[in-house]
PDB file of C-alpha atoms and ligand atoms in Angstrom:
ATOM      1  CA  LEU A 197     112.358  84.806  59.703  1.00 51.00           C
ATOM      2  CA  SER A 198     110.280  81.712  60.036  1.00 62.00           C
ATOM      3  CA  ASP A 199     106.628  81.721  60.917  1.00 82.00           C
ATOM      4  CA  GLY A 200     105.646  80.168  64.183  1.00 95.00           C
ATOM      5  CA  PRO A 201     104.118  80.843  67.571  1.00 97.00           C
ATOM      6  CA  LEU A 202     106.988  83.151  68.595  1.00 98.00           C
ATOM      7  CA  LYS A 203     106.728  85.381  65.512  1.00 97.00           C
ATOM      8  CA  GLY A 204     107.219  88.988  66.649  1.00 97.00           C
ATOM      9  CA  VAL A 205     108.890  87.911  69.899  1.00 98.00           C
ATOM     10  CA  LYS A 206     112.367  89.290  70.578  1.00 98.00           C
ATOM     11  CA  ALA A 207     114.690  86.962  72.470  1.00 98.00           C
ATOM     12  CA  ILE A 208     118.251  87.272  73.754  1.00 99.00           C
ATOM     13  CA  VAL A 209     120.199  84.181  74.794  1.00 99.00           C
ATOM     14  CA  THR A 210     123.619  84.181  76.465  1.00 98.00           C
ATOM     15  CA  SER A 211     125.771  81.103  75.944  1.00 98.00           C
ATOM     16  CA  GLY A 212     129.258  79.716  76.431  1.00 98.00           C
ATOM     17  CA  PRO A 213     131.904  80.781  78.915  1.00 98.00           C
ATOM     18  CA  THR A 214     133.427  84.197  79.407  1.00 98.00           C
ATOM     19  CA  ARG A 215     137.159  84.845  79.355  1.00 98.00           C
ATOM     20  CA  GLU A 216     138.844  87.223  81.746  1.00 98.00           C
ATOM     21  CA  ALA A 217     142.296  88.269  80.616  1.00 98.00           C
ATOM     22  CA  ILE A 218     145.263  87.979  82.972  1.00 98.00           C
ATOM     23  CA  ASP A 219     147.555  89.457  80.334  1.00 98.00           C
ATOM     24  CA  PRO A 220     147.486  89.451  76.501  1.00 97.00           C
ATOM     25  CA  VAL A 221     148.177  85.690  76.350  1.00 97.00           C
ATOM     26  CA  ARG A 222     146.496  84.235  79.452  1.00 97.00           C
ATOM     27  CA  PHE A 223     142.962  84.135  80.763  1.00 97.00           C
ATOM     28  CA  ILE A 224     140.630  82.678  83.370  1.00 97.00           C
ATOM     29  CA  ALA A 225     137.525  80.950  82.053  1.00 95.00           C
ATOM     30  CA  ASN A 226     134.649  78.713  83.018  1.00 91.00           C
ATOM     31  CA  ARG A 227     133.876  75.264  81.738  1.00 88.00           C
ATOM     32  CA  SER A 228     131.109  75.563  79.172  1.00 90.00           C
ATOM     33  CA  SER A 229     130.674  74.105  75.707  1.00 94.00           C
ATOM     34  CA  GLY A 230     127.822  76.442  74.777  1.00 96.00           C
ATOM     35  CA  LYS A 231     125.805  73.441  73.589  1.00 95.00           C
ATOM     36  CA  GLN A 232     122.748  74.070  75.770  1.00 95.00           C
ATOM     37  CA  GLY A 233     122.616  77.833  75.217  1.00 97.00           C
ATOM     38  CA  HIS A 234     123.137  77.544  71.462  1.00 98.00           C
ATOM     39  CA  ALA A 235     120.424  74.869  71.270  1.00 98.00           C
ATOM     40  CA  ILE A 236     117.994  77.143  73.136  1.00 98.00           C
ATOM     41  CA  ALA A 237     118.709  80.026  70.752  1.00 98.00           C
ATOM     42  CA  SER A 238     118.060  77.699  67.789  1.00 98.00           C
ATOM     43  CA  ALA A 239     114.866  76.298  69.317  1.00 98.00           C
ATOM     44  CA  LEU A 240     113.464  79.794  69.937  1.00 98.00           C
ATOM     45  CA  ALA A 241     114.337  80.782  66.359  1.00 98.00           C
ATOM     46  CA  ALA A 242     112.677  77.606  65.079  1.00 98.00           C
ATOM     47  CA  LEU A 243     109.447  78.769  66.753  1.00 98.00           C
ATOM     48  CA  GLY A 244     109.734  82.071  64.886  1.00 98.00           C
ATOM     49  CA  ALA A 245     111.382  84.307  67.501  1.00 98.00           C
ATOM     50  CA  GLU A 246     113.794  87.044  66.490  1.00 98.00           C
ATOM     51  CA  VAL A 247     116.842  85.780  68.391  1.00 98.00           C
ATOM     52  CA  THR A 248     120.163  87.344  69.303  1.00 98.00           C
ATOM     53  CA  LEU A 249     122.684  84.868  70.656  1.00 99.00           C
ATOM     54  CA  VAL A 250     125.385  86.536  72.742  1.00 99.00           C
ATOM     55  CA  SER A 251     128.170  83.994  72.978  1.00 98.00           C
ATOM     56  CA  GLY A 252     131.496  83.741  74.700  1.00 98.00           C
ATOM     57  CA  PRO A 253     134.314  81.788  72.987  1.00 98.00           C
ATOM     58  CA  VAL A 254     133.090  78.305  72.009  1.00 98.00           C
ATOM     59  CA  SER A 255     134.244  75.667  69.552  1.00 97.00           C
ATOM     60  CA  ILE A 256     130.806  74.786  68.189  1.00 98.00           C
ATOM     61  CA  PRO A 257     129.438  76.355  64.989  1.00 98.00           C
ATOM     62  CA  ASP A 258     127.193  79.429  64.967  1.00 98.00           C
ATOM     63  CA  PRO A 259     123.544  78.447  64.672  1.00 98.00           C
ATOM     64  CA  THR A 260     121.816  79.665  61.521  1.00 97.00           C
ATOM     65  CA  GLY A 261     118.691  81.791  61.286  1.00 96.00           C
ATOM     66  CA  LEU A 262     119.591  84.148  64.085  1.00 98.00           C
ATOM     67  CA  ALA A 263     121.998  86.960  64.982  1.00 98.00           C
ATOM     68  CA  VAL A 264     125.206  85.953  66.752  1.00 98.00           C
ATOM     69  CA  VAL A 265     127.220  88.466  68.782  1.00 98.00           C
ATOM     70  CA  LYS A 266     130.612  87.228  69.953  1.00 98.00           C
ATOM     71  CA  VAL A 267     132.142  88.505  73.141  1.00 98.00           C
ATOM     72  CA  GLU A 268     134.977  87.531  75.459  1.00 98.00           C
ATOM     73  CA  SER A 269     134.550  89.017  78.921  1.00 98.00           C
ATOM     74  CA  ALA A 270     131.566  89.259  81.254  1.00 98.00           C
ATOM     75  CA  VAL A 271     131.532  93.043  80.955  1.00 98.00           C
ATOM     76  CA  GLN A 272     131.400  92.741  77.163  1.00 98.00           C
ATOM     77  CA  MET A 273     128.591  90.179  77.495  1.00 98.00           C
ATOM     78  CA  LEU A 274     126.585  92.472  79.755  1.00 98.00           C
ATOM     79  CA  ASN A 275     127.060  95.409  77.384  1.00 98.00           C
ATOM     80  CA  ALA A 276     126.018  93.300  74.394  1.00 98.00           C
ATOM     81  CA  VAL A 277     122.846  92.147  76.186  1.00 98.00           C
ATOM     82  CA  ARG A 278     122.015  95.626  77.502  1.00 98.00           C
ATOM     83  CA  SER A 279     122.398  97.296  74.145  1.00 98.00           C
ATOM     84  CA  ARG A 280     119.887  94.861  72.661  1.00 98.00           C
ATOM     85  CA  LEU A 281     117.155  95.410  75.251  1.00 98.00           C
ATOM     86  CA  PRO A 282     114.195  95.654  75.279  1.00 98.00           C
ATOM     87  CA  ALA A 283     113.350  92.038  74.592  1.00 98.00           C
ATOM     88  CA  HIS A 284     110.364  89.868  75.485  1.00 98.00           C
ATOM     89  CA  VAL A 285     112.499  87.035  76.759  1.00 98.00           C
ATOM     90  CA  VAL A 286     116.078  86.734  77.957  1.00 98.00           C
ATOM     91  CA  VAL A 287     117.653  83.354  78.642  1.00 98.00           C
ATOM     92  CA  CYS A 288     120.988  83.460  80.498  1.00 98.00           C
ATOM     93  CA  ALA A 289     122.652  80.132  79.778  1.00 98.00           C
ATOM     94  CA  ALA A 290     126.224  81.433  79.755  1.00 98.00           C
ATOM     95  CA  ALA A 291     128.744  80.290  82.350  1.00 97.00           C
ATOM     96  CA  VAL A 292     129.917  83.749  83.276  1.00 98.00           C
ATOM     97  CA  ALA A 293     133.139  84.089  85.246  1.00 97.00           C
ATOM     98  CA  ASP A 294     132.282  85.318  88.714  1.00 96.00           C
ATOM     99  CA  TRP A 295     135.451  87.346  88.939  1.00 98.00           C
ATOM    100  CA  THR A 296     137.589  89.320  86.574  1.00 98.00           C
ATOM    101  CA  VAL A 297     141.257  90.201  86.940  1.00 98.00           C
ATOM    102  CA  ALA A 298     141.803  93.503  88.753  1.00 98.00           C
ATOM    103  CA  ASN A 299     145.529  93.652  88.019  1.00 97.00           C
ATOM    104  CA  ARG A 300     145.392  92.738  84.341  1.00 96.00           C
ATOM    105  CA  ALA A 301     148.750  93.338  82.671  1.00 96.00           C
ATOM    106  CA  THR A 302     148.951  95.071  79.314  1.00 96.00           C
ATOM    107  CA  GLU A 303     152.144  93.165  78.427  1.00 96.00           C
ATOM    108  CA  LYS A 304     152.805  89.461  78.890  1.00 95.00           C
ATOM    109  CA  ARG A 305     153.892  88.667  82.436  1.00 94.00           C
ATOM    110  CA  LYS A 306     157.415  87.312  82.241  1.00 92.00           C
ATOM    111  CA  LYS A 307     158.737  84.627  84.512  1.00 89.00           C
ATOM    112  CA  LYS A 308     162.192  85.233  85.892  1.00 90.00           C
ATOM    113  CA  VAL A 309     164.233  82.561  87.625  1.00 92.00           C
ATOM    114  CA  GLY A 310     164.003  83.052  91.367  1.00 94.00           C
ATOM    115  CA  ASP A 311     160.984  85.380  91.223  1.00 92.00           C
ATOM    116  CA  PRO A 312     157.888  84.344  93.154  1.00 93.00           C
ATOM    117  CA  PRO A 313     154.839  83.550  90.996  1.00 91.00           C
ATOM    118  CA  PRO A 314     152.657  86.590  90.286  1.00 91.00           C
ATOM    119  CA  THR A 315     149.512  87.231  92.295  1.00 95.00           C
ATOM    120  CA  ILE A 316     146.260  87.519  90.410  1.00 96.00           C
ATOM    121  CA  GLU A 317     143.854  89.905  92.097  1.00 98.00           C
ATOM    122  CA  LEU A 318     140.201  89.197  91.430  1.00 98.00           C
ATOM    123  CA  THR A 319     137.261  91.549  91.513  1.00 98.00           C
ATOM    124  CA  PRO A 320     133.580  90.614  91.064  1.00 98.00           C
ATOM    125  CA  ASN A 321     132.021  90.672  87.608  1.00 98.00           C
ATOM    126  CA  PRO A 322     128.581  92.149  87.039  1.00 98.00           C
ATOM    127  CA  ASP A 323     125.766  89.601  87.241  1.00 98.00           C
ATOM    128  CA  ILE A 324     124.050  89.716  83.855  1.00 98.00           C
ATOM    129  CA  LEU A 325     121.049  87.644  84.910  1.00 98.00           C
ATOM    130  CA  MET A 326     120.441  89.786  87.984  1.00 98.00           C
ATOM    131  CA  THR A 327     120.941  93.048  86.093  1.00 98.00           C
ATOM    132  CA  VAL A 328     118.372  92.052  83.451  1.00 98.00           C
ATOM    133  CA  SER A 329     115.936  90.629  86.021  1.00 98.00           C
ATOM    134  CA  LYS A 330     116.043  93.765  88.123  1.00 98.00           C
ATOM    135  CA  ALA A 331     115.822  96.204  85.209  1.00 97.00           C
ATOM    136  CA  GLU A 332     112.893  98.551  85.564  1.00 96.00           C
ATOM    137  CA  GLY A 333     110.110  99.611  83.252  1.00 96.00           C
ATOM    138  CA  PRO A 334     110.155  98.625  79.582  1.00 95.00           C
ATOM    139  CA  LEU A 335     113.719  97.302  79.853  1.00 97.00           C
ATOM    140  CA  ARG A 336     112.482  94.447  82.100  1.00 98.00           C
ATOM    141  CA  PRO A 337     111.724  91.514  79.802  1.00 98.00           C
ATOM    142  CA  THR A 338     108.396  89.735  80.245  1.00 98.00           C
ATOM    143  CA  LEU A 339     110.298  86.551  81.014  1.00 98.00           C
ATOM    144  CA  VAL A 340     113.840  86.091  82.326  1.00 98.00           C
ATOM    145  CA  VAL A 341     115.248  82.567  82.569  1.00 98.00           C
ATOM    146  CA  GLY A 342     118.422  81.676  84.432  1.00 98.00           C
ATOM    147  CA  PHE A 343     120.358  78.467  84.890  1.00 96.00           C
ATOM    148  CA  ALA A 344     121.764  76.852  87.996  1.00 95.00           C
ATOM    149  CA  ALA A 345     124.537  74.372  87.409  1.00 88.00           C
ATOM    150  CA  GLU A 346     125.282  72.749  90.734  1.00 88.00           C
ATOM    151  CA  THR A 347     127.283  69.829  91.984  1.00 85.00           C
ATOM    152  CA  GLU A 348     125.401  69.476  95.297  1.00 91.00           C
ATOM    153  CA  LYS A 349     122.170  70.600  97.010  1.00 93.00           C
ATOM    154  CA  LEU A 350     120.799  71.310  93.528  1.00 93.00           C
ATOM    155  CA  MET A 351     117.246  72.337  94.430  1.00 93.00           C
ATOM    156  CA  GLU A 352     118.244  74.359  97.462  1.00 95.00           C
ATOM    157  CA  HIS A 353     120.767  76.404  95.512  1.00 95.00           C
ATOM    158  CA  ALA A 354     118.392  76.772  92.565  1.00 96.00           C
ATOM    159  CA  ALA A 355     115.539  78.053  94.755  1.00 96.00           C
ATOM    160  CA  ASP A 356     117.935  80.482  96.395  1.00 97.00           C
ATOM    161  CA  LYS A 357     119.062  81.708  92.976  1.00 96.00           C
ATOM    162  CA  LEU A 358     115.468  82.235  91.824  1.00 97.00           C
ATOM    163  CA  ALA A 359     114.782  84.447  94.838  1.00 97.00           C
ATOM    164  CA  ARG A 360     118.075  86.303  94.934  1.00 97.00           C
ATOM    165  CA  LYS A 361     118.487  87.065  91.244  1.00 97.00           C
ATOM    166  CA  GLY A 362     114.882  88.059  90.640  1.00 98.00           C
ATOM    167  CA  CYS A 363     114.458  86.010  87.477  1.00 98.00           C
ATOM    168  CA  ASP A 364     111.202  84.227  86.593  1.00 98.00           C
ATOM    169  CA  TRP A 365     112.504  80.708  86.040  1.00 98.00           C
ATOM    170  CA  ILE A 366     115.601  78.806  87.002  1.00 98.00           C
ATOM    171  CA  VAL A 367     116.580  75.758  84.985  1.00 97.00           C
ATOM    172  CA  ALA A 368     118.552  73.630  87.425  1.00 96.00           C
ATOM    173  CA  ASN A 369     120.961  70.997  86.175  1.00 90.00           C
ATOM    174  CA  ASP A 370     123.200  68.614  87.996  1.00 84.00           C
ATOM    175  CA  VAL A 371     126.754  68.951  86.712  1.00 82.00           C
ATOM    176  CA  SER A 372     128.446  66.770  89.305  1.00 76.00           C
ATOM    177  CA  GLU A 373     131.065  64.339  88.107  1.00 75.00           C
ATOM    178  CA  GLY A 374     129.653  61.297  86.363  1.00 73.00           C
ATOM    179  CA  THR A 375     126.497  63.008  85.056  1.00 72.00           C
ATOM    180  CA  GLY A 376     128.221  63.779  81.746  1.00 70.00           C
ATOM    181  CA  THR A 377     126.444  67.145  81.527  1.00 72.00           C
ATOM    182  CA  PHE A 378     129.607  69.149  80.900  1.00 71.00           C
ATOM    183  CA  GLY A 379     130.461  68.987  77.232  1.00 70.00           C
ATOM    184  CA  GLY A 380     128.065  66.084  76.811  1.00 74.00           C
ATOM    185  CA  ASP A 381     124.887  65.951  74.765  1.00 79.00           C
ATOM    186  CA  ALA A 382     122.421  65.017  77.501  1.00 81.00           C
ATOM    187  CA  ASN A 383     120.996  66.919  80.409  1.00 86.00           C
ATOM    188  CA  THR A 384     118.614  66.296  83.312  1.00 90.00           C
ATOM    189  CA  VAL A 385     116.874  69.502  84.343  1.00 94.00           C
ATOM    190  CA  HIS A 386     114.317  70.836  86.779  1.00 96.00           C
ATOM    191  CA  VAL A 387     112.425  74.026  85.984  1.00 97.00           C
ATOM    192  CA  LEU A 388     111.695  76.156  89.050  1.00 97.00           C
ATOM    193  CA  ASP A 389     109.291  79.076  89.085  1.00 98.00           C
ATOM    194  CA  SER A 390     107.057  80.759  91.657  1.00 96.00           C
ATOM    195  CA  ASP A 391     104.554  77.887  91.265  1.00 96.00           C
ATOM    196  CA  GLY A 392     107.035  75.137  92.112  1.00 95.00           C
ATOM    197  CA  VAL A 393     109.266  72.623  90.380  1.00 96.00           C
ATOM    198  CA  GLU A 394     108.836  70.688  87.152  1.00 96.00           C
ATOM    199  CA  SER A 395     111.341  67.848  86.787  1.00 94.00           C
ATOM    200  CA  TRP A 396     112.054  66.593  83.298  1.00 95.00           C
ATOM    201  CA  PRO A 397     113.488  63.176  82.520  1.00 93.00           C
ATOM    202  CA  ALA A 398     117.034  62.904  81.134  1.00 91.00           C
ATOM    203  CA  MET A 399     117.049  63.961  77.496  1.00 93.00           C
ATOM    204  CA  GLY A 400     119.308  65.457  74.860  1.00 94.00           C
ATOM    205  CA  LYS A 401     120.268  69.127  75.125  1.00 93.00           C
ATOM    206  CA  GLU A 402     118.385  69.767  71.868  1.00 96.00           C
ATOM    207  CA  GLU A 403     115.266  68.229  73.365  1.00 97.00           C
ATOM    208  CA  VAL A 404     115.663  70.291  76.560  1.00 96.00           C
ATOM    209  CA  ALA A 405     115.930  73.356  74.325  1.00 98.00           C
ATOM    210  CA  ARG A 406     112.786  72.456  72.347  1.00 98.00           C
ATOM    211  CA  LYS A 407     110.766  71.843  75.491  1.00 98.00           C
ATOM    212  CA  LEU A 408     112.011  75.054  77.045  1.00 98.00           C
ATOM    213  CA  ALA A 409     111.134  77.055  73.913  1.00 98.00           C
ATOM    214  CA  GLU A 410     107.622  75.561  73.973  1.00 98.00           C
ATOM    215  CA  ARG A 411     107.254  76.405  77.662  1.00 98.00           C
ATOM    216  CA  ILE A 412     108.390  79.956  76.897  1.00 98.00           C
ATOM    217  CA  ALA A 413     105.824  80.242  74.097  1.00 98.00           C
ATOM    218  CA  LYS A 414     103.101  79.046  76.465  1.00 98.00           C
ATOM    219  CA  ALA A 415     104.180  81.490  79.205  1.00 98.00           C
ATOM    220  CA  LEU A 416     104.026  84.360  76.722  1.00 97.00           C
ATOM    221  CA  GLY A 417     100.548  83.251  75.695  1.00 96.00           C
ATOM    222  CA  LYS A 418     101.779  82.292  72.230  1.00 94.00           C
ATOM    223  CA  ALA A 419     101.290  78.546  72.140  1.00 84.00           C
TER     224      ALA A 419
HETATM  225  O1  C5P B 844     125.388  82.561  90.413  1.00 97.45           O
HETATM  226  P1  C5P B 844     125.536  81.556  89.328  1.00 97.45           P
HETATM  227  O2  C5P B 844     126.649  81.854  88.393  1.00 97.45           O
HETATM  228  O3  C5P B 844     125.540  80.147  89.775  1.00 97.45           O
HETATM  229  O4  C5P B 844     124.171  81.733  88.512  1.00 97.45           O
HETATM  230  C1  C5P B 844     123.955  81.101  87.312  1.00 97.45           C
HETATM  231  C2  C5P B 844     123.017  81.896  86.451  1.00 97.45           C
HETATM  232  O5  C5P B 844     123.338  83.283  86.490  1.00 97.45           O
HETATM  233  C3  C5P B 844     123.127  81.517  85.007  1.00 97.45           C
HETATM  234  O6  C5P B 844     121.880  81.758  84.399  1.00 97.45           O
HETATM  235  C4  C5P B 844     124.192  82.459  84.495  1.00 97.45           C
HETATM  236  O7  C5P B 844     124.101  82.653  83.111  1.00 97.45           O
HETATM  237  C5  C5P B 844     123.833  83.724  85.240  1.00 97.45           C
HETATM  238  N1  C5P B 844     124.975  84.618  85.518  1.00 97.45           N
HETATM  239  C6  C5P B 844     125.105  85.814  84.842  1.00 97.45           C
HETATM  240  N2  C5P B 844     126.143  86.668  85.152  1.00 97.45           N
HETATM  241  C7  C5P B 844     127.034  86.337  86.101  1.00 97.45           C
HETATM  242  C8  C5P B 844     126.920  85.117  86.795  1.00 97.45           C
HETATM  243  C9  C5P B 844     125.892  84.280  86.468  1.00 97.45           C
HETATM  244  O8  C5P B 844     124.281  86.101  83.975  1.00 97.45           O
HETATM  245  N3  C5P B 844     128.028  87.179  86.375  1.00 97.45           N
END
């Protein structure tokens, strides 16, 4: 463990997409490279935090200097986060599937000529960010940070998310077509908390992660 302002601070970061199985060979997933979440985990570790990164399936390498827990589904992600609480800070950067498959098949669904296509029934997934934010007593982290990736009405949706989910900060980013946020290396974010909005200029995801880790250190009285 490195020395630094976040020495002794326990952090959990979720990152990447989740996968919800339709059958043993097919799944539903969200679009997420894991770049921003992984960078945040690394930046917190670089400041000395004891970090657990809970990641859905991604194609980028595991960061070093921290614990990586790999999961597939949203339920697995929630269980992985829960079992590692308490923590001082939880950052939910994962793109969690909103729904999972209610009629998941245990064998591969076969297509037969003339048969209609199968119907996939969806059922809501647990909301990890909301569950952690609304945890009571010592299981409630000092600081819970969520993300809002929106293609329109960014600030409105982000403010709504802050209120509804009960987290302390929302990092809002515009992922509409042409911004290059998805899978790209740059990001333009706005940090919302109960005091208002802080808009950051466009910068690399690594730089967003560093600034966020510094802001976290300051909020925890460690900077
Ligand atoms: O509601 P929406 O998915 O837009 O909210 C985004 C934020 O909530 C992100 O921080 C995401 O990681 C978190 N989230 C979650 N569990 C879900 C859905 C979203 O932790 N099931």
